[in-house]
PDB file of C-alpha atoms in Angstrom:
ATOM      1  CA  UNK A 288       7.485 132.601  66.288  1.00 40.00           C
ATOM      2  CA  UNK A 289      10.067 131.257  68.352  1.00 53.00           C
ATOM      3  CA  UNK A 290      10.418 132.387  72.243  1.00 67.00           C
ATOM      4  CA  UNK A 291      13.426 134.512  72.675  1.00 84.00           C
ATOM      5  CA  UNK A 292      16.225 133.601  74.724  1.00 88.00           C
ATOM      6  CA  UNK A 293      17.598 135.686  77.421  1.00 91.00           C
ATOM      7  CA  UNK A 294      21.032 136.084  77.913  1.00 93.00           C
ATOM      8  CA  UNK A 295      22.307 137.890  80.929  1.00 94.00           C
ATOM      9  CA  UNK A 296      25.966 138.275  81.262  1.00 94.00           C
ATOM     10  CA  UNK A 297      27.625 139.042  84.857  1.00 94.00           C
ATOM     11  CA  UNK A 298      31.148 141.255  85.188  1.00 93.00           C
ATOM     12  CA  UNK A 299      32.659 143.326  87.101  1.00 93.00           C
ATOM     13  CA  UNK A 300      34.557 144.840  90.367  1.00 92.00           C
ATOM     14  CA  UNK A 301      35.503 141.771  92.690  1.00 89.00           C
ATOM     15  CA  UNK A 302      33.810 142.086  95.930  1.00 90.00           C
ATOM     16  CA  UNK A 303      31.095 144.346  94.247  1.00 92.00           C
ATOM     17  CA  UNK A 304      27.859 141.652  95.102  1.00 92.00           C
ATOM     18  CA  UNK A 305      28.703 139.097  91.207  1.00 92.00           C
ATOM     19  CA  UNK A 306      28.285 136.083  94.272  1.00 91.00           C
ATOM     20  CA  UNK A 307      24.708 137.645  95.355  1.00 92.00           C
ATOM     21  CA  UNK A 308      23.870 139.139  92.195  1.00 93.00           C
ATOM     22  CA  UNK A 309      23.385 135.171  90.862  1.00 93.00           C
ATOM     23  CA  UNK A 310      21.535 133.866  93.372  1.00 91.00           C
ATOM     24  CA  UNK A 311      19.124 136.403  93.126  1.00 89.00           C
ATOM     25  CA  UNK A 312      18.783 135.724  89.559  1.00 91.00           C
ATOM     26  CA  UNK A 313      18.011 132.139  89.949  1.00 90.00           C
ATOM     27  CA  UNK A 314      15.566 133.121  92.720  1.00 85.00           C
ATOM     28  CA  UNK A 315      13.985 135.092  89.566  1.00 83.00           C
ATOM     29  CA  UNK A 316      14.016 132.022  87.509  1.00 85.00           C
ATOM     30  CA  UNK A 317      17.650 132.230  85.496  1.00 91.00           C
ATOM     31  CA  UNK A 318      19.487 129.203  84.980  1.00 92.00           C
ATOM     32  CA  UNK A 319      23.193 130.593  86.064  1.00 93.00           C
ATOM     33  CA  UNK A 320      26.302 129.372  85.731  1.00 92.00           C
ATOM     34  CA  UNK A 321      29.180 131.041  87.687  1.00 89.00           C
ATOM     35  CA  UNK A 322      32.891 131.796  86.479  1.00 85.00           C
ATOM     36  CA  UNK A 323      32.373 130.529  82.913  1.00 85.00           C
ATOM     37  CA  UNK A 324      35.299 131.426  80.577  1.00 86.00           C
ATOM     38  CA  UNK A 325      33.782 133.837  77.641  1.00 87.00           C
ATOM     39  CA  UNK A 326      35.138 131.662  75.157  1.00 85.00           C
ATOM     40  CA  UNK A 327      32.781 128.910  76.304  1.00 88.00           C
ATOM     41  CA  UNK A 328      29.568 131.063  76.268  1.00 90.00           C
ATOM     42  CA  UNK A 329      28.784 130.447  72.206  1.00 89.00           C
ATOM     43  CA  UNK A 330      28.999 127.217  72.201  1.00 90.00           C
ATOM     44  CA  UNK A 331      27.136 127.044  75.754  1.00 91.00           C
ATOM     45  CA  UNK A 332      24.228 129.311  74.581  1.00 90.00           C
ATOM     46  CA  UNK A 333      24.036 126.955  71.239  1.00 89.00           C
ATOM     47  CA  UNK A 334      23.665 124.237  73.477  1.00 90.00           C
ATOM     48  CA  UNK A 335      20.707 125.988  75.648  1.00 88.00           C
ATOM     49  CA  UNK A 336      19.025 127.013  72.081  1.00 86.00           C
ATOM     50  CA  UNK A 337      18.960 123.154  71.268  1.00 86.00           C
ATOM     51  CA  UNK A 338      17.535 121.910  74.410  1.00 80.00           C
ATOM     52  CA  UNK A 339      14.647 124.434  73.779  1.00 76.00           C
ATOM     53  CA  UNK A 340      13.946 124.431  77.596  1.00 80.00           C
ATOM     54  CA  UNK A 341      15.599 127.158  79.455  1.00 82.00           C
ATOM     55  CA  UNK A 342      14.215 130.677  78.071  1.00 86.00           C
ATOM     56  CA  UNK A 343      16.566 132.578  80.924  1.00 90.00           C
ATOM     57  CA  UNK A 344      19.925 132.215  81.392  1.00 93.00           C
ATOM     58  CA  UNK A 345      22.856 134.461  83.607  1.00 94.00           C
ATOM     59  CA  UNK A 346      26.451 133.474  83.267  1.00 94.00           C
ATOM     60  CA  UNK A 347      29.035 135.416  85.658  1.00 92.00           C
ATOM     61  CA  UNK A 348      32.720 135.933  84.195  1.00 88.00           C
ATOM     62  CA  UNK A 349      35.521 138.057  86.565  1.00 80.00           C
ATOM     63  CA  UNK A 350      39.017 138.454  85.887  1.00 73.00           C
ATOM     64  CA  UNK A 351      39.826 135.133  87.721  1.00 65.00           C
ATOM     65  CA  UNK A 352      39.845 133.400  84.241  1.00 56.00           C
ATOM     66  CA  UNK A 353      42.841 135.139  83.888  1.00 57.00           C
ATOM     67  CA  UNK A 354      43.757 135.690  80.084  1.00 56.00           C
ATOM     68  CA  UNK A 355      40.886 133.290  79.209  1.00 55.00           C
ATOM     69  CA  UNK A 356      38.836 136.662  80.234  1.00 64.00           C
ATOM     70  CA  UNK A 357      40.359 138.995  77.812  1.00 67.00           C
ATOM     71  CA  UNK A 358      37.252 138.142  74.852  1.00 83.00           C
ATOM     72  CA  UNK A 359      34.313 138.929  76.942  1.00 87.00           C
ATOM     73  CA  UNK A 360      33.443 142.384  75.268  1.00 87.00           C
ATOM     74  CA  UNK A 361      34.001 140.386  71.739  1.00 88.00           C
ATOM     75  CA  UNK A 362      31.811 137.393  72.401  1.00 90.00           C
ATOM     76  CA  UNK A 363      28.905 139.617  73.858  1.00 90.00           C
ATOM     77  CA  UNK A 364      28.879 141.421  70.525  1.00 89.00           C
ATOM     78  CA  UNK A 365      28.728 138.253  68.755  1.00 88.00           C
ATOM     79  CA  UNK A 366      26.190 136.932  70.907  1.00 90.00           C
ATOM     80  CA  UNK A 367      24.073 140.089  69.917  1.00 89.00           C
ATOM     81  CA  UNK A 368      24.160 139.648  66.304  1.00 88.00           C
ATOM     82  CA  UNK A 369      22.798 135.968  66.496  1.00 84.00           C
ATOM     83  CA  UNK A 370      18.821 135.780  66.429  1.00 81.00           C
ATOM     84  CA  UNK A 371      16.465 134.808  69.119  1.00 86.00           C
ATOM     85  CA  UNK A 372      18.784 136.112  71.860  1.00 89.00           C
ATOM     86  CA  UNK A 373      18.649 139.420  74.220  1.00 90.00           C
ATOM     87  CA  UNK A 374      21.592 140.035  75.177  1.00 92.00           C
ATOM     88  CA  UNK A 375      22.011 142.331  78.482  1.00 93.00           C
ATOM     89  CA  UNK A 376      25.941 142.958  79.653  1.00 94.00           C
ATOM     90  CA  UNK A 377      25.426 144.336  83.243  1.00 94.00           C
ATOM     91  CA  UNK A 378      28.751 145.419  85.115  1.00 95.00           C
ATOM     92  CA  UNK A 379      28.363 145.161  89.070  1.00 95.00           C
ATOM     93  CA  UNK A 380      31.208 148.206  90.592  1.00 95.00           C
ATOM     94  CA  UNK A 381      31.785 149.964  94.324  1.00 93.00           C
ATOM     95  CA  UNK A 382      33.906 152.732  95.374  1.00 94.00           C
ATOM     96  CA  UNK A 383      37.662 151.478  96.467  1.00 92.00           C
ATOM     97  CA  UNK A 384      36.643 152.457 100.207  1.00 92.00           C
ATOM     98  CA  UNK A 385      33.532 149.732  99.649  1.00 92.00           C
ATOM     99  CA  UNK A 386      35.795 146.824  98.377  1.00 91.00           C
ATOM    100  CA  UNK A 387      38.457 147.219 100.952  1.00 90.00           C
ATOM    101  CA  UNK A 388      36.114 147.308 103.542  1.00 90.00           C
ATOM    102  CA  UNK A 389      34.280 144.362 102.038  1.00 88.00           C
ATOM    103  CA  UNK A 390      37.745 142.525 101.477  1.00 85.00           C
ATOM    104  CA  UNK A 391      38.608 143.262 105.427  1.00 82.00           C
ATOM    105  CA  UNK A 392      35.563 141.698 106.537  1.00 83.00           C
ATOM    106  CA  UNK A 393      35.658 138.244 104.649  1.00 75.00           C
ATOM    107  CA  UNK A 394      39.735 138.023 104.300  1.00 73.00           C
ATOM    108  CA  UNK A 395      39.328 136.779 100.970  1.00 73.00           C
ATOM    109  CA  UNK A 396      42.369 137.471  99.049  1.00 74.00           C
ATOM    110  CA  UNK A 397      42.088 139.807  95.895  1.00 74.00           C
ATOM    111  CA  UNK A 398      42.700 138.030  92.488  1.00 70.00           C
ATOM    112  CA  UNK A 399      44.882 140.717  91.635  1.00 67.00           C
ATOM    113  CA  UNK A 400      46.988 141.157  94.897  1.00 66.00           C
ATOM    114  CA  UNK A 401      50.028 139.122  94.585  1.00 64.00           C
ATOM    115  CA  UNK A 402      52.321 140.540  96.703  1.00 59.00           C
ATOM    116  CA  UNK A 403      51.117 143.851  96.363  1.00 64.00           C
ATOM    117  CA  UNK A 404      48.282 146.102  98.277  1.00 80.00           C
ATOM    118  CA  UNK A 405      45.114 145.758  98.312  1.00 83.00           C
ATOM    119  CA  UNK A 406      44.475 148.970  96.755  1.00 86.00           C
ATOM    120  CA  UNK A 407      47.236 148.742  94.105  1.00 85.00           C
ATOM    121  CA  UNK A 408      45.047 145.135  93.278  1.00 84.00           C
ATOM    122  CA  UNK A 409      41.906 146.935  92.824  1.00 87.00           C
ATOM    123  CA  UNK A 410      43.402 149.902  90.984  1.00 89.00           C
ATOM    124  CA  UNK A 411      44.801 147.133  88.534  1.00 86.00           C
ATOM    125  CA  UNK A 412      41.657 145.586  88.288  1.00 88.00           C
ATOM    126  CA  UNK A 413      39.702 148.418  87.109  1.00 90.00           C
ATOM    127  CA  UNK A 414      42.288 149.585  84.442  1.00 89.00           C
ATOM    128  CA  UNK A 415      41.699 146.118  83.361  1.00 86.00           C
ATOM    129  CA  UNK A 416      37.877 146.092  83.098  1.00 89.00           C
ATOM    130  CA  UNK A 417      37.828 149.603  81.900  1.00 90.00           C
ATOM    131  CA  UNK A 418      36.934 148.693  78.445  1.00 90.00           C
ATOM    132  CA  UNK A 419      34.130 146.404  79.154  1.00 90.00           C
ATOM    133  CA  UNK A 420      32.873 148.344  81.848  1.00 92.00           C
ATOM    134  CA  UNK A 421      32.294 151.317  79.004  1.00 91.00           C
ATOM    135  CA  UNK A 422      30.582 148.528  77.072  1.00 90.00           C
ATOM    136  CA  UNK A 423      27.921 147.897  79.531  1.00 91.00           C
ATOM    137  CA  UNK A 424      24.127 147.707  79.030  1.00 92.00           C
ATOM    138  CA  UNK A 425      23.633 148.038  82.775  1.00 93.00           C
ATOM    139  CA  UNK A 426      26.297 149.049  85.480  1.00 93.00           C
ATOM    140  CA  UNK A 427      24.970 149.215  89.156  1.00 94.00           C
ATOM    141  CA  UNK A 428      26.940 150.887  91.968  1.00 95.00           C
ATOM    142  CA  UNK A 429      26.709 148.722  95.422  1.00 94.00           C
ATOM    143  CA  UNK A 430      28.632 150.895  97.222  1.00 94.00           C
ATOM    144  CA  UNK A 431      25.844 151.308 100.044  1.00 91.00           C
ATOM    145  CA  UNK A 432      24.310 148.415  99.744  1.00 90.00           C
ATOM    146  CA  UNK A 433      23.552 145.763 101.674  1.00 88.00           C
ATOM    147  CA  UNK A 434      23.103 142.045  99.664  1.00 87.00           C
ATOM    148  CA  UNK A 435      19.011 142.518  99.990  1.00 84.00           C
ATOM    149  CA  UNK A 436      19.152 145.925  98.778  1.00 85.00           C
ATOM    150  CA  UNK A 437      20.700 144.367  95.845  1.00 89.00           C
ATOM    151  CA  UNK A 438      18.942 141.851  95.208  1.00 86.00           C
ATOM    152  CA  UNK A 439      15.517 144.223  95.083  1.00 81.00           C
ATOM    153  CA  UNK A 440      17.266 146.266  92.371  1.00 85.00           C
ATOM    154  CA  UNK A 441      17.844 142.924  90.331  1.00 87.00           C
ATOM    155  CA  UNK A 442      14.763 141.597  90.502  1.00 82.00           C
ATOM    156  CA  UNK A 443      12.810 145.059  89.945  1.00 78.00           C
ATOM    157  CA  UNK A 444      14.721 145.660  86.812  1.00 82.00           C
ATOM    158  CA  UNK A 445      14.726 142.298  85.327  1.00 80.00           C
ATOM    159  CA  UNK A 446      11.944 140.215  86.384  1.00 72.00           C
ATOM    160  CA  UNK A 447       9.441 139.801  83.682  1.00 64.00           C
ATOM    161  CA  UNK A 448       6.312 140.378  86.601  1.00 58.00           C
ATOM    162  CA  UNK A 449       6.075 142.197  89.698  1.00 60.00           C
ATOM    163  CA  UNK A 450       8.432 140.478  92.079  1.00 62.00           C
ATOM    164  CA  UNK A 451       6.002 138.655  94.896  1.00 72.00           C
ATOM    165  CA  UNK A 452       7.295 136.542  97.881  1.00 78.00           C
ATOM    166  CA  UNK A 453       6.590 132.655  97.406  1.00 87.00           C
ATOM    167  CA  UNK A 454       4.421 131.926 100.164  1.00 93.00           C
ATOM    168  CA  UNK A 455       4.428 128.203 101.681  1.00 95.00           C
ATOM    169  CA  UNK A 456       1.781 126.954 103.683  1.00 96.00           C
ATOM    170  CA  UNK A 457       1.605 124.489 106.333  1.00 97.00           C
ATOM    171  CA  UNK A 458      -0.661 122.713 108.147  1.00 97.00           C
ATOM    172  CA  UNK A 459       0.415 120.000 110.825  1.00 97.00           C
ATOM    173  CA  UNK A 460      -0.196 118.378 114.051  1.00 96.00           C
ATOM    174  CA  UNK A 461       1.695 119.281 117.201  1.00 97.00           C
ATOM    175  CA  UNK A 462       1.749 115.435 118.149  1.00 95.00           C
ATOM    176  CA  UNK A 463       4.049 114.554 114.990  1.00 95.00           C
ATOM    177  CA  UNK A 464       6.451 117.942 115.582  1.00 95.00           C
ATOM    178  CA  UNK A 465       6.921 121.161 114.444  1.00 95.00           C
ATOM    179  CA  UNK A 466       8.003 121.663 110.818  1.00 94.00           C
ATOM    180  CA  UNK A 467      11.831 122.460 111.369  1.00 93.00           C
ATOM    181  CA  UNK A 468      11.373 125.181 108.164  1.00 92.00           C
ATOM    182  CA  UNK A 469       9.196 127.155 109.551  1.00 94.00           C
ATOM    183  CA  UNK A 470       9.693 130.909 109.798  1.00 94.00           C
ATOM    184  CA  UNK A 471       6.380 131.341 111.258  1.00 96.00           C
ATOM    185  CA  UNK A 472       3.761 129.080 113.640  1.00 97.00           C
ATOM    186  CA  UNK A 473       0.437 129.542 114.371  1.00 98.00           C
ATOM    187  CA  UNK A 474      -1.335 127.865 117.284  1.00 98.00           C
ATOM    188  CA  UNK A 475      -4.908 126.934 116.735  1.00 98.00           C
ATOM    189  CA  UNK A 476      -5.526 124.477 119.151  1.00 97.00           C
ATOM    190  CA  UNK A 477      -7.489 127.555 121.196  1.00 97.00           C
ATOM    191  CA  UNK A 478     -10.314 126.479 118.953  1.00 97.00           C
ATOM    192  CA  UNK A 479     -13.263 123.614 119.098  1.00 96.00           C
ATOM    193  CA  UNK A 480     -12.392 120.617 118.158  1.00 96.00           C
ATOM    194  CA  UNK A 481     -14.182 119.434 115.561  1.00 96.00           C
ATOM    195  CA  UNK A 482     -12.626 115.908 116.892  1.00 93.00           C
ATOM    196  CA  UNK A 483     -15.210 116.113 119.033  1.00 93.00           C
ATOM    197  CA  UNK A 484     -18.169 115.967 117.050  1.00 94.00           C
ATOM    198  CA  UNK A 485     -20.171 113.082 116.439  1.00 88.00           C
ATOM    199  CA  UNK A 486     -19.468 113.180 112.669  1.00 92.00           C
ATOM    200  CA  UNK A 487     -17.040 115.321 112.012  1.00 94.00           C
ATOM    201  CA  UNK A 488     -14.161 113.068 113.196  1.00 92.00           C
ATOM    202  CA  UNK A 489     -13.229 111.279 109.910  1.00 92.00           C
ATOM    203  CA  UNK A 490     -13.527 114.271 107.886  1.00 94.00           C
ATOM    204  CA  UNK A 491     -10.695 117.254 107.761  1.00 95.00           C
ATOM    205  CA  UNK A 492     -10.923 120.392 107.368  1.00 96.00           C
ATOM    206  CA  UNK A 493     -10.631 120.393 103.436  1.00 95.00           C
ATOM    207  CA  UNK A 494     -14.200 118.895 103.444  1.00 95.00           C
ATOM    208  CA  UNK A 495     -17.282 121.668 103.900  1.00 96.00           C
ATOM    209  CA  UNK A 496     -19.027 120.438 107.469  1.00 96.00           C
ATOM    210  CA  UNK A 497     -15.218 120.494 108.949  1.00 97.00           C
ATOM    211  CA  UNK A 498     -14.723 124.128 107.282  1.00 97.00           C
ATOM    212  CA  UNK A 499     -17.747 125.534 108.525  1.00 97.00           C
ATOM    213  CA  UNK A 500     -17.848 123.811 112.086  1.00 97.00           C
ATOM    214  CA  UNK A 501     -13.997 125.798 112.398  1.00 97.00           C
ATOM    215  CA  UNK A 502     -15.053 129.192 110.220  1.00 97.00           C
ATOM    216  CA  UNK A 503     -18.296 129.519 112.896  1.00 97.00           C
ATOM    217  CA  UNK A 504     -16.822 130.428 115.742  1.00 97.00           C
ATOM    218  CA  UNK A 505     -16.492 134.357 116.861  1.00 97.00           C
ATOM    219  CA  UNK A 506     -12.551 133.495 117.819  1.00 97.00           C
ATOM    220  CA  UNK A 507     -11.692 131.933 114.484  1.00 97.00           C
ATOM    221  CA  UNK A 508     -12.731 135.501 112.368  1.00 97.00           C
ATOM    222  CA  UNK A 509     -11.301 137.417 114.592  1.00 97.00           C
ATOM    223  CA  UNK A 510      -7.941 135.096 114.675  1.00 98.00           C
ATOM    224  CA  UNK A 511      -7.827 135.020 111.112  1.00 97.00           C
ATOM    225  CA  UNK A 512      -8.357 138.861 110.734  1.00 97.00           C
ATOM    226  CA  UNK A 513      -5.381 139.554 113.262  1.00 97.00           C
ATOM    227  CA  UNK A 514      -3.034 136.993 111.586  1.00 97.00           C
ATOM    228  CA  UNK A 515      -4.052 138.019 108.493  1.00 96.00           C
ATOM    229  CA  UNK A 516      -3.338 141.378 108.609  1.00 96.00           C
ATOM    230  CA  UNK A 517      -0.130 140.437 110.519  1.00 97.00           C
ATOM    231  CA  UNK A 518       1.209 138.560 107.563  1.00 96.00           C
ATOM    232  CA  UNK A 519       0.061 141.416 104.810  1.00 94.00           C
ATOM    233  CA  UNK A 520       1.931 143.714 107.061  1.00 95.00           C
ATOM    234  CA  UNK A 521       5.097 141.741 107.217  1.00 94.00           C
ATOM    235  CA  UNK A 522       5.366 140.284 103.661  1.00 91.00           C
ATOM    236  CA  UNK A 523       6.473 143.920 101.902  1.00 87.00           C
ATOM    237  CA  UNK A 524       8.854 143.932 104.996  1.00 88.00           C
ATOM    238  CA  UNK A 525      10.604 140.166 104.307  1.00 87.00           C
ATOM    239  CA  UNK A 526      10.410 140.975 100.296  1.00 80.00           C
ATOM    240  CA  UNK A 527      12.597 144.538 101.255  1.00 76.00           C
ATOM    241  CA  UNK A 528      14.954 142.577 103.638  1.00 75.00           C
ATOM    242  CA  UNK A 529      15.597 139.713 101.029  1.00 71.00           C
ATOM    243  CA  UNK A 530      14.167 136.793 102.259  1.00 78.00           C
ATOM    244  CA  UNK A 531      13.285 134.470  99.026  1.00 76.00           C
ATOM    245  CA  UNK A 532      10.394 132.722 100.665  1.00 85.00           C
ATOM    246  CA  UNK A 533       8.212 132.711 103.805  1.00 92.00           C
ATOM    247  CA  UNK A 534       6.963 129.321 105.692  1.00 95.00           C
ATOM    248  CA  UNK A 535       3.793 129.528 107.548  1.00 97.00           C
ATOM    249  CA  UNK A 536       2.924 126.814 109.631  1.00 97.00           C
ATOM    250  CA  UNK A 537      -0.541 126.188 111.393  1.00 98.00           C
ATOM    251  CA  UNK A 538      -0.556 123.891 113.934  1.00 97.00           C
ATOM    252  CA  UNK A 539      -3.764 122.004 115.981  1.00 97.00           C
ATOM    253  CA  UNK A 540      -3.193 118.534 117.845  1.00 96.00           C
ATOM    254  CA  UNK A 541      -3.325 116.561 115.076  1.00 95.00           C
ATOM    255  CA  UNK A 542      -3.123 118.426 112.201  1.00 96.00           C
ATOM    256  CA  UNK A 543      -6.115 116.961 110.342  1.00 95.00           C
ATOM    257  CA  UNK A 544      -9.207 119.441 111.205  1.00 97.00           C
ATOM    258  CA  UNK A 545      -8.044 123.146 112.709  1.00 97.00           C
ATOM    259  CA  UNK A 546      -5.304 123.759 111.046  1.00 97.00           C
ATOM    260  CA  UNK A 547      -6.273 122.135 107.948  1.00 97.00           C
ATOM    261  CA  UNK A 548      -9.414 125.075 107.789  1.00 97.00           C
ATOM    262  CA  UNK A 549      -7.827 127.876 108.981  1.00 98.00           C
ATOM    263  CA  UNK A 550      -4.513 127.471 106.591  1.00 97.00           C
ATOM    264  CA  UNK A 551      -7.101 126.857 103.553  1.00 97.00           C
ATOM    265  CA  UNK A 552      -8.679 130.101 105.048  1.00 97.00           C
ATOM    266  CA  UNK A 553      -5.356 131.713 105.085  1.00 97.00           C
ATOM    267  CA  UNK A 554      -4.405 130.430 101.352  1.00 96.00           C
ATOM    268  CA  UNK A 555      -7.696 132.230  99.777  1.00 95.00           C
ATOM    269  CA  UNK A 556      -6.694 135.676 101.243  1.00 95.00           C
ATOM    270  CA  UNK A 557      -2.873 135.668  99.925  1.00 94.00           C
ATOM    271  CA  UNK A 558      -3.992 134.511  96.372  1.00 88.00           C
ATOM    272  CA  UNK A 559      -3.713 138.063  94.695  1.00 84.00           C
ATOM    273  CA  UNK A 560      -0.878 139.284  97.180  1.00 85.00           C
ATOM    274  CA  UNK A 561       1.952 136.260  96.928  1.00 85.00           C
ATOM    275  CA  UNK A 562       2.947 133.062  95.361  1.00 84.00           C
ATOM    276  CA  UNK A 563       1.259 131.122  97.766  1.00 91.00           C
ATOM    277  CA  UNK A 564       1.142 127.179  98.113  1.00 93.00           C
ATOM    278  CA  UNK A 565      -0.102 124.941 100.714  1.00 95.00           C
ATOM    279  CA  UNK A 566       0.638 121.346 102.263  1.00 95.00           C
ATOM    280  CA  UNK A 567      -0.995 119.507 104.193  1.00 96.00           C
ATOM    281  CA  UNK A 568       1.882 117.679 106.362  1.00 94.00           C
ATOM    282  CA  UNK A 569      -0.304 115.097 108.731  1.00 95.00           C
ATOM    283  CA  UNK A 570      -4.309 115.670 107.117  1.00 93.00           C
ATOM    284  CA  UNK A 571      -3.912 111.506 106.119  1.00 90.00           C
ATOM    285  CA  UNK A 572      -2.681 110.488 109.502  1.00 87.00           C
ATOM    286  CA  UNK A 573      -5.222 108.237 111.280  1.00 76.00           C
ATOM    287  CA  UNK A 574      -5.293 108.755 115.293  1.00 60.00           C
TER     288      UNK A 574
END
C-alpha cells in the first residue's frame, strides 16, 4: 500500500504568523513552498506524487495572488477527492488590534491598503477570506502570541512524533578556535591530560584506555552530572522559546582526548531525551 501524501495548505489574515507558520513546518520536515497561486497546486502535487520522494508537503497562498487567489476553497476540495492525499486547510487569523499593532511594528504595507486605512484594508481582507476561512480544517488565533508560541502549537498538532530539540555535539580544540555556532561551550581542560601519558598520546578519547583514563577521575562525574543536568534543565526551556536546534561544544587543548570522552559521555545521556548528533571537529589533527 502506497504511503500517503500530506498536503498542508496555508491561508489566512496577513500579518497573522503564514511567514513563521512555514518555517516551522519545514523545521518539522515539510517541503514548503510560499505564495503559490491555487491554480498551480494540482498540477504541483501531481508532480510531488511522481517523484515519490517527499511524503510532506505545506504550500502558503494569501490574497497577494490577487484574483489568481479566488479558487483556493475549489482546488482544496478537489485535492481531497484524489487518493493517497490528506488534505488539511488550516487558516492562521488575529484580532484587528493584533494586526495593526503587528503592521506598526514592521511598516510593511497591507496588500489591501491602497490609499485607504489600515483598518478599512484589513476589514476588506476578511470579507474576502470569509468563505474559506468557514471552510477550514484548522483555524488558529495568534492574537497573543509570540512567533515561538506558535510554532509549539504547529509542531504539537502536526508532527507525526513528539517534537524533540536536535541536539549537535561538538568536540574541538581550543588551539584551532572556537566553533563560531556554538550556543553553548564547555571547558574541560580542568582535567588530566591524557596527553600526558606514556601511551595514551596517539589514541583519542573514542578509543577505551583514553575513555576510561578521562571517566576516572572524581572531577569528571561530578562535571558531567552538573552539566548534565544543566542541559536536561534547559532543553524543555529552548524547545518552549523556539529555538530549532542547540550546539554544544566541548572544548580541551587540542580537541583529540578530553573533549572527545566527555562529549561521547554527554551523547549517551541525551539519546532518549533529544535528537542528538556528535562531531568530532579536530580528533584527526596531529600535534
Amino acid at each position: 500500500m502506497a504511503t500517503r501524501i500530506e498536503v498542508i495548505v496555508m491561508t489566512g489574515m496577513s500579518g497573522a504568523g503564514k511567514t513563521v507558520a512555514m518555517q516551522a513546518l519545514e523545521d518539522i520536515g515539510f517541503f514548503c513552498v510560499d505564495n503559490l497561486p491555487p491554480a498551480l497546486i494540482p498540477k504541483f502535487v501531481e508532480i510531488i506524487q511522481q517523484n515519490g520522494q517527499t511524503r510532506r508537503v505545506a504550500l502558503a497562498c494569501d490574497l497577494r495572488g490577487g484574483d489568481l487567489f479566488q479558487p483556493l476553497l475549489d482546488t482544496v476540495n478537489q485535492l481531497r477527492q484524489l487518493s493517497g492525499l490528506e488534505v488539511l486547510l488550516v487558516y492562521l487569523d488575529a484580532s484587528d488590534a493584533a494586526l495593526v499593532r503587528r503592521y506598526k511594528e514592521t511598516r510593511r504595507r497591507h496588500p489591501f491598503v491602497d490609499g485607504a486605512r489600515l483598518l478599512d484594508g484589513i476589514e476588506a481582507e476578511r470579507k474576502a477570506l470569509a468563505q474559506v476561512k468557514a471552510g477550514a480544517d484548522l483555524i488558529l488565533d495568534t492574537s497573543d502570541w509570540k512567533p515561538p508560541r506558535l510554532k509549539q502549537e504547529l509542531a504539537s498538532r502536526l508532527s507525526k512524533s513528539p517534537y524533540t530539540l536536535p541536539v549537535h555535539i561538538i568536540s574541538f580544540g581550543f588551539k584551532y578556535g572556537i566553533p563560531i555556532d556554538a550556543d553553548m561551550i564547555f571547558d574541560v581542560r580542568f582535567l588530566p591530560n591524557p596527553h600526558y601519558v606514556e601511551g595514551l598520546r596517539p589514541y583519542t578519547g573514542e578509543d577505551t584506555p583514553v575513555y576510561d583514563y578521562v571517566m576516572q577521575w572524581p572531577a569528571t562525574q561530578e562535571f558531567l552530572q552538573r552539566t548534565e543536568e544543566l542541559i536536561d534543565f534547559l532543553l524543555p526551556q529552548f524547545t518552549k522559546e523556539g529555538k530549532s536546534q542547540l550546539v554544544i561544544a566541548v572544548g580541551c587543548t587540542g580537541g583529540k582526548h578530553r573533549s572527545v570522552a566527555v562529549s561521547r559521555h554527554i551523547l549517551e545521556h541525551l539519546r532518549d531525551k533529544a535528537d542528538a548528533y556528535l562531531t568530532h571537529r579536530d580528533s584527526a589533527r596531529e600535534g
